[in-house]
Amino acid sequence: MVANWKMNGDLQSIERLICDLKRDFLDKDLESERVIILPPHVYLQIVAKDIGSTSILIGAQDTDERESGSVTGGVSAKMLRDVGCEYVLLGHSERRNLFDEGDGAIFQKLTQALKVGLKAIVCIGESLEQRNSGQVLEVISNQLEPIINQETLPQLEELLIAYEPVWAIGSNKSATIQQIGYALSKIRKILRDVDINLSESTKILYGGSVTEKNIAEILAIDEVDGALIGGASLDSKIFSKICRIAKTI
Ligand code: PGA
């Protein structure tokens, strides 16, 4: 389960969220679940410290595509590693749309992340217009293919891919079981066609209006290995409940 907190919260609310999550994890014996939290950059170090010795892992919501230097406001992959990140989210549709990030920049970010040993969670998914014009498969392939090549392949043993249809994000309207099943089977096929080992080691997540109410049926879909959760991850009770349900599936 990956919690994408986006640009939400403040120091006080984030410390409270961590404290509640830690308690729930210990009380409900969730330590065996792989849970990754993606706080805003400025709180990464505090969260890493507060999370202490629990099994919860930390990741960043983005990284810069350059290694270091004159990049005002930039945060490099090495800096993320320095403050305790193990993961980095790349290519979220909000980054693609609000910051005009294209596949080229996403590939550069992936390269920087892999260089310092960060594991990548790469988001892909179609807009509503693209879905309505029958382009789901084309969009998925176009977003996936540029990041998998001979250069990155040897380092992609622990890749996470999140299929997030843009129209399902924050809309209270998750994709249907059939839509998720179709997209994920296509993603798996693309991976298999590139490299069988890559296909076996890659975990595929679904994201887009995941809640405690639909997580069970989503995780029951064959190809789904986990979920990327935005809004519902900001409430510790709901997020812990999602993790508890996931543990039983
Ligand atoms: P949501 O966000 O769960 O609020 O739909 C998911 C995401 O954007 O990663």
Tab-separated table of C-alpha atoms and ligand atoms in Angstrom:
chain	number	residue	atom	x	y	z
A	1	MET	CA	0.000	0.000	0.000
A	2	VAL	CA	1.418	3.354	-1.001
A	3	ALA	CA	0.129	6.540	0.695
A	4	ASN	CA	0.461	9.622	-1.506
A	5	TRP	CA	-0.103	12.591	0.791
A	6	LYS	CA	0.361	15.117	-2.055
A	7	MET	CA	0.534	18.779	-0.875
A	8	ASN	CA	-1.576	18.259	2.233
A	9	GLY	CA	-1.121	18.763	5.955
A	10	ASP	CA	1.177	20.791	8.175
A	11	LEU	CA	3.803	19.885	10.728
A	12	GLN	CA	1.268	19.291	13.466
A	13	SER	CA	-1.188	17.213	11.439
A	14	ILE	CA	1.593	15.135	9.891
A	15	GLU	CA	3.155	14.343	13.266
A	16	ARG	CA	-0.282	13.313	14.537
A	17	LEU	CA	-0.914	11.143	11.478
A	18	ILE	CA	2.396	9.339	11.965
A	19	CYS	CA	1.775	8.850	15.657
A	20	ASP	CA	-1.688	7.320	14.981
A	21	LEU	CA	-0.371	5.145	12.182
A	22	LYS	CA	2.447	3.817	14.330
A	23	ARG	CA	-0.003	2.915	17.085
A	24	ASP	CA	-2.350	1.187	14.632
A	25	PHE	CA	0.512	-0.723	13.045
A	26	LEU	CA	1.703	-2.065	16.363
A	27	ASP	CA	-1.792	-2.737	17.771
A	28	LYS	CA	-3.167	-4.421	14.691
A	29	ASP	CA	-0.030	-6.295	13.817
A	30	LEU	CA	0.379	-4.758	10.376
A	31	GLU	CA	4.142	-4.988	10.378
A	32	SER	CA	4.166	-7.650	7.680
A	33	GLU	CA	2.332	-5.390	5.183
A	34	ARG	CA	4.597	-3.438	2.833
A	35	VAL	CA	3.502	0.159	3.403
A	36	ILE	CA	5.198	3.134	1.789
A	37	ILE	CA	4.401	6.726	2.761
A	38	LEU	CA	5.076	9.643	0.422
A	39	PRO	CA	5.044	12.882	2.457
A	40	PRO	CA	5.703	16.339	0.981
A	41	HIS	CA	9.472	16.918	0.523
A	42	VAL	CA	9.876	19.332	3.453
A	43	TYR	CA	8.535	16.809	5.957
A	44	LEU	CA	10.491	13.786	4.709
A	45	GLN	CA	13.193	13.949	7.326
A	46	ILE	CA	10.766	14.423	10.205
A	47	VAL	CA	8.589	11.548	9.023
A	48	ALA	CA	11.639	9.305	8.579
A	49	LYS	CA	12.674	10.086	12.149
A	50	ASP	CA	9.172	9.748	13.628
A	51	ILE	CA	8.428	6.485	11.899
A	52	GLY	CA	11.314	5.000	13.880
A	53	SER	CA	11.728	1.276	13.838
A	54	THR	CA	8.330	0.375	12.324
A	55	SER	CA	8.252	-1.462	9.003
A	56	ILE	CA	6.750	1.598	7.240
A	57	LEU	CA	8.961	2.822	4.392
A	58	ILE	CA	9.394	6.357	3.118
A	59	GLY	CA	9.394	7.717	-0.399
A	60	ALA	CA	9.262	11.094	-2.136
A	61	GLN	CA	6.561	12.330	-4.496
A	62	ASP	CA	9.057	13.474	-7.130
A	63	THR	CA	12.740	14.133	-7.804
A	64	ASP	CA	14.683	16.410	-10.111
A	65	GLU	CA	15.946	15.029	-13.395
A	66	ARG	CA	19.416	16.554	-12.821
A	67	GLU	CA	22.104	15.261	-10.529
A	68	SER	CA	23.065	18.518	-8.758
A	69	GLY	CA	24.025	22.138	-9.386
A	70	SER	CA	22.312	25.363	-10.387
A	71	VAL	CA	18.715	24.196	-10.142
A	72	THR	CA	16.972	26.641	-7.836
A	73	GLY	CA	14.240	24.852	-5.920
A	74	GLY	CA	15.325	21.449	-7.153
A	75	VAL	CA	15.668	18.364	-4.947
A	76	SER	CA	17.983	15.640	-6.209
A	77	ALA	CA	17.623	11.886	-5.899
A	78	LYS	CA	20.789	11.788	-3.796
A	79	MET	CA	19.269	14.284	-1.323
A	80	LEU	CA	16.171	12.106	-1.036
A	81	ARG	CA	18.356	9.114	-0.309
A	82	ASP	CA	20.244	11.173	2.282
A	83	VAL	CA	17.093	11.871	4.311
A	84	GLY	CA	15.953	8.255	4.395
A	85	CYS	CA	13.880	7.720	1.234
A	86	GLU	CA	13.822	4.287	-0.322
A	87	TYR	CA	11.261	5.069	-3.006
A	88	VAL	CA	10.346	7.857	-5.372
A	89	LEU	CA	7.082	8.388	-7.233
A	90	LEU	CA	7.551	9.343	-10.886
A	91	GLY	CA	5.200	10.472	-13.612
A	92	HIS	CA	2.115	11.102	-11.495
A	93	SER	CA	-0.562	12.627	-13.740
A	94	GLU	CA	-0.586	15.775	-11.579
A	95	ARG	CA	3.129	16.224	-12.343
A	96	ARG	CA	2.546	15.457	-16.015
A	97	ASN	CA	-0.325	17.980	-16.227
A	98	LEU	CA	0.492	20.746	-13.731
A	99	PHE	CA	4.242	20.780	-14.405
A	100	ASP	CA	4.197	19.729	-18.025
A	101	GLU	CA	6.389	16.717	-17.374
A	102	GLY	CA	6.909	14.596	-20.436
A	103	ASP	CA	8.202	11.062	-20.879
A	104	GLY	CA	11.732	12.392	-21.527
A	105	ALA	CA	11.920	14.145	-18.135
A	106	ILE	CA	10.390	11.124	-16.402
A	107	PHE	CA	13.048	8.899	-17.949
A	108	GLN	CA	15.808	11.291	-16.728
A	109	LYS	CA	14.313	11.247	-13.230
A	110	LEU	CA	14.222	7.460	-13.283
A	111	THR	CA	17.868	7.361	-14.343
A	112	GLN	CA	18.866	9.663	-11.457
A	113	ALA	CA	16.799	7.653	-8.982
A	114	LEU	CA	18.279	4.313	-10.024
A	115	LYS	CA	21.798	5.738	-9.906
A	116	VAL	CA	21.505	6.370	-6.154
A	117	GLY	CA	19.548	3.208	-5.362
A	118	LEU	CA	16.056	4.664	-5.044
A	119	LYS	CA	13.258	2.315	-6.121
A	120	ALA	CA	10.791	3.835	-8.546
A	121	ILE	CA	7.002	3.848	-8.494
A	122	VAL	CA	6.072	4.906	-12.023
A	123	CYS	CA	2.528	6.165	-12.667
A	124	ILE	CA	0.793	5.658	-15.983
A	125	GLY	CA	-2.807	6.081	-17.063
A	126	GLU	CA	-5.147	7.620	-19.592
A	127	SER	CA	-7.323	10.733	-19.451
A	128	LEU	CA	-11.072	10.549	-19.965
A	129	GLU	CA	-10.784	11.846	-23.542
A	130	GLN	CA	-8.184	9.197	-24.327
A	131	ARG	CA	-10.392	6.480	-22.833
A	132	ASN	CA	-13.424	7.715	-24.750
A	133	SER	CA	-11.505	7.642	-27.987
A	134	GLY	CA	-10.310	4.081	-27.422
A	135	GLN	CA	-6.666	4.943	-26.703
A	136	VAL	CA	-6.126	3.179	-23.367
A	137	LEU	CA	-3.677	0.599	-24.678
A	138	GLU	CA	-1.805	3.136	-26.795
A	139	VAL	CA	-1.383	5.532	-23.844
A	140	ILE	CA	-0.209	2.776	-21.505
A	141	SER	CA	2.359	1.532	-24.047
A	142	ASN	CA	3.554	5.028	-24.901
A	143	GLN	CA	4.117	5.890	-21.242
A	144	LEU	CA	5.704	2.566	-20.326
A	145	GLU	CA	8.009	1.868	-23.231
A	146	PRO	CA	10.315	4.913	-22.891
A	147	ILE	CA	11.247	4.004	-19.315
A	148	ILE	CA	12.187	0.407	-20.036
A	149	ASN	CA	15.262	0.041	-22.201
A	150	GLN	CA	18.649	-1.657	-22.190
A	151	GLU	CA	20.043	1.089	-19.962
A	152	THR	CA	17.436	0.839	-17.188
A	153	LEU	CA	16.492	-2.842	-17.480
A	154	PRO	CA	19.301	-4.310	-15.331
A	155	GLN	CA	18.345	-1.972	-12.472
A	156	LEU	CA	14.593	-2.393	-12.558
A	157	GLU	CA	14.353	-5.489	-10.357
A	158	GLU	CA	12.055	-3.807	-7.877
A	159	LEU	CA	9.966	-1.615	-10.117
A	160	LEU	CA	6.464	-0.627	-9.049
A	161	ILE	CA	4.041	0.517	-11.733
A	162	ALA	CA	0.869	2.322	-10.692
A	163	TYR	CA	-1.985	2.288	-13.172
A	164	GLU	CA	-3.973	5.421	-12.383
A	165	PRO	CA	-6.611	6.496	-14.887
A	166	VAL	CA	-6.555	10.299	-14.601
A	167	TRP	CA	-10.368	10.514	-14.441
A	168	ALA	CA	-10.466	8.189	-11.410
A	169	ILE	CA	-8.085	10.276	-9.278
A	170	GLY	CA	-9.814	12.168	-6.475
A	171	SER	CA	-13.148	11.749	-8.238
A	172	ASN	CA	-14.832	9.221	-5.950
A	173	LYS	CA	-15.258	7.175	-9.070
A	174	SER	CA	-12.820	4.318	-9.134
A	175	ALA	CA	-12.302	2.413	-12.386
A	176	THR	CA	-14.399	-0.748	-12.639
A	177	ILE	CA	-13.016	-4.204	-11.975
A	178	GLN	CA	-13.158	-4.909	-15.728
A	179	GLN	CA	-11.346	-1.688	-16.635
A	180	ILE	CA	-8.611	-2.335	-14.061
A	181	GLY	CA	-8.290	-5.995	-15.079
A	182	TYR	CA	-7.964	-5.080	-18.767
A	183	ALA	CA	-5.341	-2.352	-18.246
A	184	LEU	CA	-3.256	-4.409	-15.853
A	185	SER	CA	-3.231	-7.485	-18.069
A	186	LYS	CA	-1.977	-5.283	-20.930
A	187	ILE	CA	0.728	-3.778	-18.702
A	188	ARG	CA	1.824	-7.257	-17.674
A	189	LYS	CA	1.955	-8.330	-21.318
A	190	ILE	CA	4.107	-5.340	-22.293
A	191	LEU	CA	6.513	-6.196	-19.463
A	192	ARG	CA	6.548	-9.873	-20.431
A	193	ASP	CA	7.304	-9.010	-24.054
A	194	VAL	CA	10.289	-6.930	-22.960
A	195	ASP	CA	11.703	-9.327	-20.401
A	196	ILE	CA	10.201	-12.226	-18.514
A	197	ASN	CA	12.224	-11.540	-15.357
A	198	LEU	CA	11.093	-7.924	-15.372
A	199	SER	CA	7.491	-9.043	-15.644
A	200	GLU	CA	7.879	-11.416	-12.717
A	201	SER	CA	9.620	-8.953	-10.416
A	202	THR	CA	7.454	-5.898	-11.152
A	203	LYS	CA	4.556	-5.139	-8.838
A	204	ILE	CA	1.558	-3.433	-10.419
A	205	LEU	CA	-0.635	-1.162	-8.308
A	206	TYR	CA	-3.985	0.420	-9.004
A	207	GLY	CA	-4.683	4.023	-7.984
A	208	GLY	CA	-7.717	6.290	-8.301
A	209	SER	CA	-10.380	6.749	-5.576
A	210	VAL	CA	-9.298	3.712	-3.577
A	211	THR	CA	-11.046	3.579	-0.191
A	212	GLU	CA	-11.695	1.093	2.594
A	213	LYS	CA	-14.943	0.242	0.755
A	214	ASN	CA	-13.474	-0.880	-2.576
A	215	ILE	CA	-9.973	-2.080	-1.634
A	216	ALA	CA	-11.029	-5.718	-1.155
A	217	GLU	CA	-12.549	-6.094	-4.625
A	218	ILE	CA	-9.634	-4.230	-6.236
A	219	LEU	CA	-7.011	-6.415	-4.564
A	220	ALA	CA	-8.974	-9.505	-5.584
A	221	ILE	CA	-8.248	-8.746	-9.254
A	222	ASP	CA	-5.625	-11.182	-10.502
A	223	GLU	CA	-2.928	-8.768	-11.623
A	224	VAL	CA	-3.276	-6.236	-8.795
A	225	ASP	CA	-0.394	-6.353	-6.307
A	226	GLY	CA	-1.292	-3.258	-4.297
A	227	ALA	CA	-2.754	0.228	-4.361
A	228	LEU	CA	-1.645	3.856	-4.569
A	229	ILE	CA	-3.902	5.835	-2.276
A	230	GLY	CA	-4.319	9.605	-2.151
A	231	GLY	CA	-7.269	11.114	-0.253
A	232	ALA	CA	-8.012	8.021	1.853
A	233	SER	CA	-4.406	7.871	3.105
A	234	LEU	CA	-4.757	11.197	4.939
A	235	ASP	CA	-7.004	9.682	7.587
A	236	SER	CA	-5.031	7.247	9.731
A	237	LYS	CA	-8.118	5.224	10.711
A	238	ILE	CA	-9.172	4.724	7.095
A	239	PHE	CA	-5.651	4.022	5.881
A	240	SER	CA	-5.021	1.503	8.671
A	241	LYS	CA	-8.325	-0.162	7.824
A	242	ILE	CA	-7.255	-0.415	4.176
A	243	CYS	CA	-3.971	-2.015	5.281
A	244	ARG	CA	-5.830	-4.432	7.563
A	245	ILE	CA	-8.114	-5.510	4.717
A	246	ALA	CA	-5.096	-5.875	2.411
A	247	LYS	CA	-3.442	-8.130	4.922
A	248	THR	CA	-6.314	-10.613	4.725
A	249	ILE	CA	-6.253	-10.898	0.902
B	1	PGA	P1	-6.946	9.415	-4.836
B	1	PGA	O1	-5.495	9.776	-5.423
B	1	PGA	O2	-6.791	8.131	-4.045
B	1	PGA	O3	-7.300	10.587	-3.954
B	1	PGA	O4	-7.854	9.242	-5.987
B	1	PGA	C1	-4.657	8.786	-5.935
B	1	PGA	C2	-3.404	9.390	-6.490
B	1	PGA	O5	-3.469	10.477	-7.082
B	1	PGA	O6	-2.316	8.816	-6.366
